[in-house]
PDB file of C-alpha atoms in Angstrom:
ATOM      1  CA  UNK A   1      -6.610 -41.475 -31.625  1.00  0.00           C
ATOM      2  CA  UNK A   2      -5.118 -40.584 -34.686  1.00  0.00           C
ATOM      3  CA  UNK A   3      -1.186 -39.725 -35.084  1.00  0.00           C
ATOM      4  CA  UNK A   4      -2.325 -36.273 -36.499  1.00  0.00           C
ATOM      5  CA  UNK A   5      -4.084 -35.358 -33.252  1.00  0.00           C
ATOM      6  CA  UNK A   6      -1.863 -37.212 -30.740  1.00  0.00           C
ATOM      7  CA  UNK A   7       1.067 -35.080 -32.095  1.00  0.00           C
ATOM      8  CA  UNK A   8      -1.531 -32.192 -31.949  1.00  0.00           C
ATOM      9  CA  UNK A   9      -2.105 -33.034 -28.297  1.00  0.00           C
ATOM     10  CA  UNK A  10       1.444 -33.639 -27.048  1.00  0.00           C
ATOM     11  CA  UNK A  11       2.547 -30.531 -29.251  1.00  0.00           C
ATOM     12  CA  UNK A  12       0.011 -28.355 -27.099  1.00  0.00           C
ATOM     13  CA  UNK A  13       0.869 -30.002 -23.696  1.00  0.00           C
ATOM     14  CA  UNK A  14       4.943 -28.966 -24.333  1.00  0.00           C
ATOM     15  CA  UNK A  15       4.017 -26.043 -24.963  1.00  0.00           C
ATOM     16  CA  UNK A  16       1.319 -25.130 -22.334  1.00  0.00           C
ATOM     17  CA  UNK A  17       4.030 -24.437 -19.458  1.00  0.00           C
ATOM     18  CA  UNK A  18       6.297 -22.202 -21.425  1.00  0.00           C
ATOM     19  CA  UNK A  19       4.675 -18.942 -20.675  1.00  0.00           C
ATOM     20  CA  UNK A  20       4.604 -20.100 -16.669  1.00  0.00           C
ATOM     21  CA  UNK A  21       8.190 -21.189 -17.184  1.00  0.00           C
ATOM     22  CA  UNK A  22       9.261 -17.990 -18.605  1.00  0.00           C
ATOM     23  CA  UNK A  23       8.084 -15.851 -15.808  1.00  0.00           C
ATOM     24  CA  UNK A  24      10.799 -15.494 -12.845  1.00  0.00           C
ATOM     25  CA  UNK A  25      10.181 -14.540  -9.022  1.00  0.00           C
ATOM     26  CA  UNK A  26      11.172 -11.419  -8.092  1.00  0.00           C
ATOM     27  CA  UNK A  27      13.650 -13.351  -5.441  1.00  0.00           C
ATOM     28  CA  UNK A  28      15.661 -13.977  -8.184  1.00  0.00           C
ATOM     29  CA  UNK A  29      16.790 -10.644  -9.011  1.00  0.00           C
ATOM     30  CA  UNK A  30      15.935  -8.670  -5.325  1.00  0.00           C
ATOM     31  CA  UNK A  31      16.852  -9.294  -2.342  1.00  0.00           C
ATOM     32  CA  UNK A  32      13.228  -9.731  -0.369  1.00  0.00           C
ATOM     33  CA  UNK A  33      15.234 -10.395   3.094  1.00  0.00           C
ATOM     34  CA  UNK A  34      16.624  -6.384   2.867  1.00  0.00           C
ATOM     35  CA  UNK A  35      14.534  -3.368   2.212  1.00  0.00           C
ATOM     36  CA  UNK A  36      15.657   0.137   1.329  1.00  0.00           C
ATOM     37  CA  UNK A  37      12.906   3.310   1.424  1.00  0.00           C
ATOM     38  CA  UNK A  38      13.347   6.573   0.183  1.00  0.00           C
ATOM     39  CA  UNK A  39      11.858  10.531   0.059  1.00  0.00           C
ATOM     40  CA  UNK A  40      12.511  11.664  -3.694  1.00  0.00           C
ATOM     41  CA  UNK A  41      11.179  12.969  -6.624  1.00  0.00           C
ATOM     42  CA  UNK A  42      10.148  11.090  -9.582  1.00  0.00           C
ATOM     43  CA  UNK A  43      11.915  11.486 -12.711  1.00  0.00           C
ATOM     44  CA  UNK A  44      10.641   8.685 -15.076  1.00  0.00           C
ATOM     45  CA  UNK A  45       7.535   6.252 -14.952  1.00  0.00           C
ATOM     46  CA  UNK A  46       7.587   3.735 -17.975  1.00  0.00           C
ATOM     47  CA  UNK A  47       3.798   2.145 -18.529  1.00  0.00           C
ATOM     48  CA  UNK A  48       4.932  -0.722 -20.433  1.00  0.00           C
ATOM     49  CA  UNK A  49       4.910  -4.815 -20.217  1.00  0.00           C
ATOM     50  CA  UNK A  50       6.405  -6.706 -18.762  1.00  0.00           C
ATOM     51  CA  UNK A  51       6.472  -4.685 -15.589  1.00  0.00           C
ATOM     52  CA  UNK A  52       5.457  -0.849 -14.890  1.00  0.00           C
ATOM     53  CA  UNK A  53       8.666   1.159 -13.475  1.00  0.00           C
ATOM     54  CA  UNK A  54       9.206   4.575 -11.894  1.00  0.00           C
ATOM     55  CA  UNK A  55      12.681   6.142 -11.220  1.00  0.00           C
ATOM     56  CA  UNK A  56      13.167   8.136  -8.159  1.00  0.00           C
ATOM     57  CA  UNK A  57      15.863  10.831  -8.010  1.00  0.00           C
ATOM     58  CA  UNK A  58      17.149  10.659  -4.191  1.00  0.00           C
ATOM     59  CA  UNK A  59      19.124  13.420  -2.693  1.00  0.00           C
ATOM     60  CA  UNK A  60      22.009  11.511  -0.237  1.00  0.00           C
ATOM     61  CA  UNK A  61      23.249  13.662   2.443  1.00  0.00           C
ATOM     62  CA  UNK A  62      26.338  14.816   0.366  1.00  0.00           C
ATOM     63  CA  UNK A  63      23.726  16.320  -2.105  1.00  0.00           C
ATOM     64  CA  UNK A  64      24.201  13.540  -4.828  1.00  0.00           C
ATOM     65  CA  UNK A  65      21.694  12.631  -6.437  1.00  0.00           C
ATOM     66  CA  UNK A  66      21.149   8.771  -7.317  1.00  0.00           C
ATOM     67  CA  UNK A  67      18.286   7.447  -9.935  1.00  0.00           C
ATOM     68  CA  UNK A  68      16.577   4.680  -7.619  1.00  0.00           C
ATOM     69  CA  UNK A  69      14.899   2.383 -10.614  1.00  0.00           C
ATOM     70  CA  UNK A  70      11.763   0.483  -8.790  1.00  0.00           C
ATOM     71  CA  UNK A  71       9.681  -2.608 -10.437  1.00  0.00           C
ATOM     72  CA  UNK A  72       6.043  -2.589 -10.311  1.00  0.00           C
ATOM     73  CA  UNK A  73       3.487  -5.225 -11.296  1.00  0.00           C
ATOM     74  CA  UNK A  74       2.431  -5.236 -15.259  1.00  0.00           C
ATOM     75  CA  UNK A  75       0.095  -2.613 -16.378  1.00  0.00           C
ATOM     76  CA  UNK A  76      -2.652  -4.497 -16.948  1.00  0.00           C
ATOM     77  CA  UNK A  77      -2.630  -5.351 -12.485  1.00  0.00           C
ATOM     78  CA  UNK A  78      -1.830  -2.406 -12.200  1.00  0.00           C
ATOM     79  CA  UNK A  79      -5.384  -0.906 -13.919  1.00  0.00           C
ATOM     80  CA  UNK A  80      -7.336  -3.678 -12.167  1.00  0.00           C
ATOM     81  CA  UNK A  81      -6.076  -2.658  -9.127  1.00  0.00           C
ATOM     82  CA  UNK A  82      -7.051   0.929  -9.627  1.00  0.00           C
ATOM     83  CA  UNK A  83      -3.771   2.129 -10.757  1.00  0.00           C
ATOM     84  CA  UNK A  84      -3.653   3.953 -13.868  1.00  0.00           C
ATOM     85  CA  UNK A  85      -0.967   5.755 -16.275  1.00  0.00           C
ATOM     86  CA  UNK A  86      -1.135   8.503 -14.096  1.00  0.00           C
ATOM     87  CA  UNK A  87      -1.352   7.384 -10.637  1.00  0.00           C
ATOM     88  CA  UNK A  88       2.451   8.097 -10.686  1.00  0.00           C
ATOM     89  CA  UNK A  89       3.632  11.386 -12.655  1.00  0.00           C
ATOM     90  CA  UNK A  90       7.043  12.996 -13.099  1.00  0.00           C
ATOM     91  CA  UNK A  91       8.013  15.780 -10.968  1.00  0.00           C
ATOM     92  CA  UNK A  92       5.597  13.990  -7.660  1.00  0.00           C
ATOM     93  CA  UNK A  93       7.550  14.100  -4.118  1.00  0.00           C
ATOM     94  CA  UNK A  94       6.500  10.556  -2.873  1.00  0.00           C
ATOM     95  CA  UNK A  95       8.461   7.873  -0.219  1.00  0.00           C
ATOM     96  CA  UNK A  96       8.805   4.249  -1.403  1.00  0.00           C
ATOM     97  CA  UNK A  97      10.045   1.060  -0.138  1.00  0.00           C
ATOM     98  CA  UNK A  98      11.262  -1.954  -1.659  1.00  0.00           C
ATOM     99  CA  UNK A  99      13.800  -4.972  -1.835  1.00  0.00           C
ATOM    100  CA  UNK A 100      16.908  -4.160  -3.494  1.00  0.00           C
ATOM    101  CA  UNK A 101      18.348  -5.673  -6.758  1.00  0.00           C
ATOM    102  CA  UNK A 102      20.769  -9.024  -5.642  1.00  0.00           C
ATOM    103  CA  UNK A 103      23.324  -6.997  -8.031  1.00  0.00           C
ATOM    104  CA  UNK A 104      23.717  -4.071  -6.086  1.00  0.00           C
ATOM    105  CA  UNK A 105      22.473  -1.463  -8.818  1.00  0.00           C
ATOM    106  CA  UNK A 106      19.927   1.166  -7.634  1.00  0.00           C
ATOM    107  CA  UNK A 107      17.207  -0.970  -8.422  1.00  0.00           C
ATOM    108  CA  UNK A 108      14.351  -2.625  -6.420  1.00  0.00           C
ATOM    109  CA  UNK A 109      11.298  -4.337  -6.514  1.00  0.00           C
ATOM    110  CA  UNK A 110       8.350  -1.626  -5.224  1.00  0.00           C
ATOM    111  CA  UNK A 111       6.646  -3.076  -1.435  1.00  0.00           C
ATOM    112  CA  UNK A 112       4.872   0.459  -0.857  1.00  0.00           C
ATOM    113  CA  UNK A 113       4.601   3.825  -2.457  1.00  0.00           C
ATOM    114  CA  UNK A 114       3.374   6.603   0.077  1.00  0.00           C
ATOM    115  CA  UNK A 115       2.056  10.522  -1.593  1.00  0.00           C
ATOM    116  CA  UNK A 116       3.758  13.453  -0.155  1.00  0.00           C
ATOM    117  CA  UNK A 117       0.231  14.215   1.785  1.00  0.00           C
ATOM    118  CA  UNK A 118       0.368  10.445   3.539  1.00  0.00           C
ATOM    119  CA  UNK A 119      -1.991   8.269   1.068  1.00  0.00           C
ATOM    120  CA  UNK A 120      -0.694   4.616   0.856  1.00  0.00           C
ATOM    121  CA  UNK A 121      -1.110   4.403  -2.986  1.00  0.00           C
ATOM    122  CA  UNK A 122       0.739   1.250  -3.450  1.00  0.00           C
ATOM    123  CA  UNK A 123       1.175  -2.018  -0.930  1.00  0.00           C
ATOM    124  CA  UNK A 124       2.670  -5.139  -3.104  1.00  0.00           C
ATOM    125  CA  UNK A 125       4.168  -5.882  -6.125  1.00  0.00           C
ATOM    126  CA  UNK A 126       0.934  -7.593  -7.538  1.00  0.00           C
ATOM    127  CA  UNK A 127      -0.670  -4.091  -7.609  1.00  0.00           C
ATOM    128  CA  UNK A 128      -2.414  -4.540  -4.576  1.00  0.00           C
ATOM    129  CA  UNK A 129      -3.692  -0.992  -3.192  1.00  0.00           C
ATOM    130  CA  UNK A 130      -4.559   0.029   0.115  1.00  0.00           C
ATOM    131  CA  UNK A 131      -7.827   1.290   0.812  1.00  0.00           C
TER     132      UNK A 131
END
């Protein structure tokens, strides 16, 4: 084999891993032992790579009002599972459930998003829905 290709060849095998490297487990950053659910109002939903996100406003029982940031699959799961830009909107009453964020910020990683009327729209982070 020729030095040309051989560096070809060991140039592509470095490099082949870097995109599997680069991707983390969600147990990194969320805490999949704990989960934390929630009845609020969505304020935000962000469509974008690498991973869809909705904010839910939550009213606590002193009437504040936290931003609850939840992590989704990527869009492009998300549509093959059925899901679409608008499967989520702002201003929809829904109850989700997730694993909080190891740092303790209102952030989690979504397990299950239910619609006010009962419909399981969501079960998984790998955009997995319920039928």
């Amino acid at each position: 084999m020729a030095l040309t290709a051989r560096l070809a060849l060991a140039l592509t095998l470095a490099t082949s891993g870097v995109s599997v490297l680069a991707h983390h487990s969600t147990a990194a950053d969320y805490d999949e032992s704990k989960l934390v659910s929630f009845a609020g109002t969505v304020s935000k939903v962000e469509w974008t790579n690498p991973h869809a996100r909705f904010v839910v406003d939550v009213v606590g029982a002193d009437k504040a009002v936290t931003s609850w940031s939840f992590e989704l699959a990527s869009p492009n799961s998300l549509n093959r599972a059925g899901w679409g830009r608008h499967t989520l909107n702002v201003g929809d009453a829904i109850k989700v459930t997730g694993a909080p964020a190891r740092s303790g910020k209102p952030m989690a990683v979504t397990k299950s998003v239910t619609d006010a009327g009962g419909k399981k729209l969501f079960t998984g982070t790998m955009g997995i829905l319920e039928q």
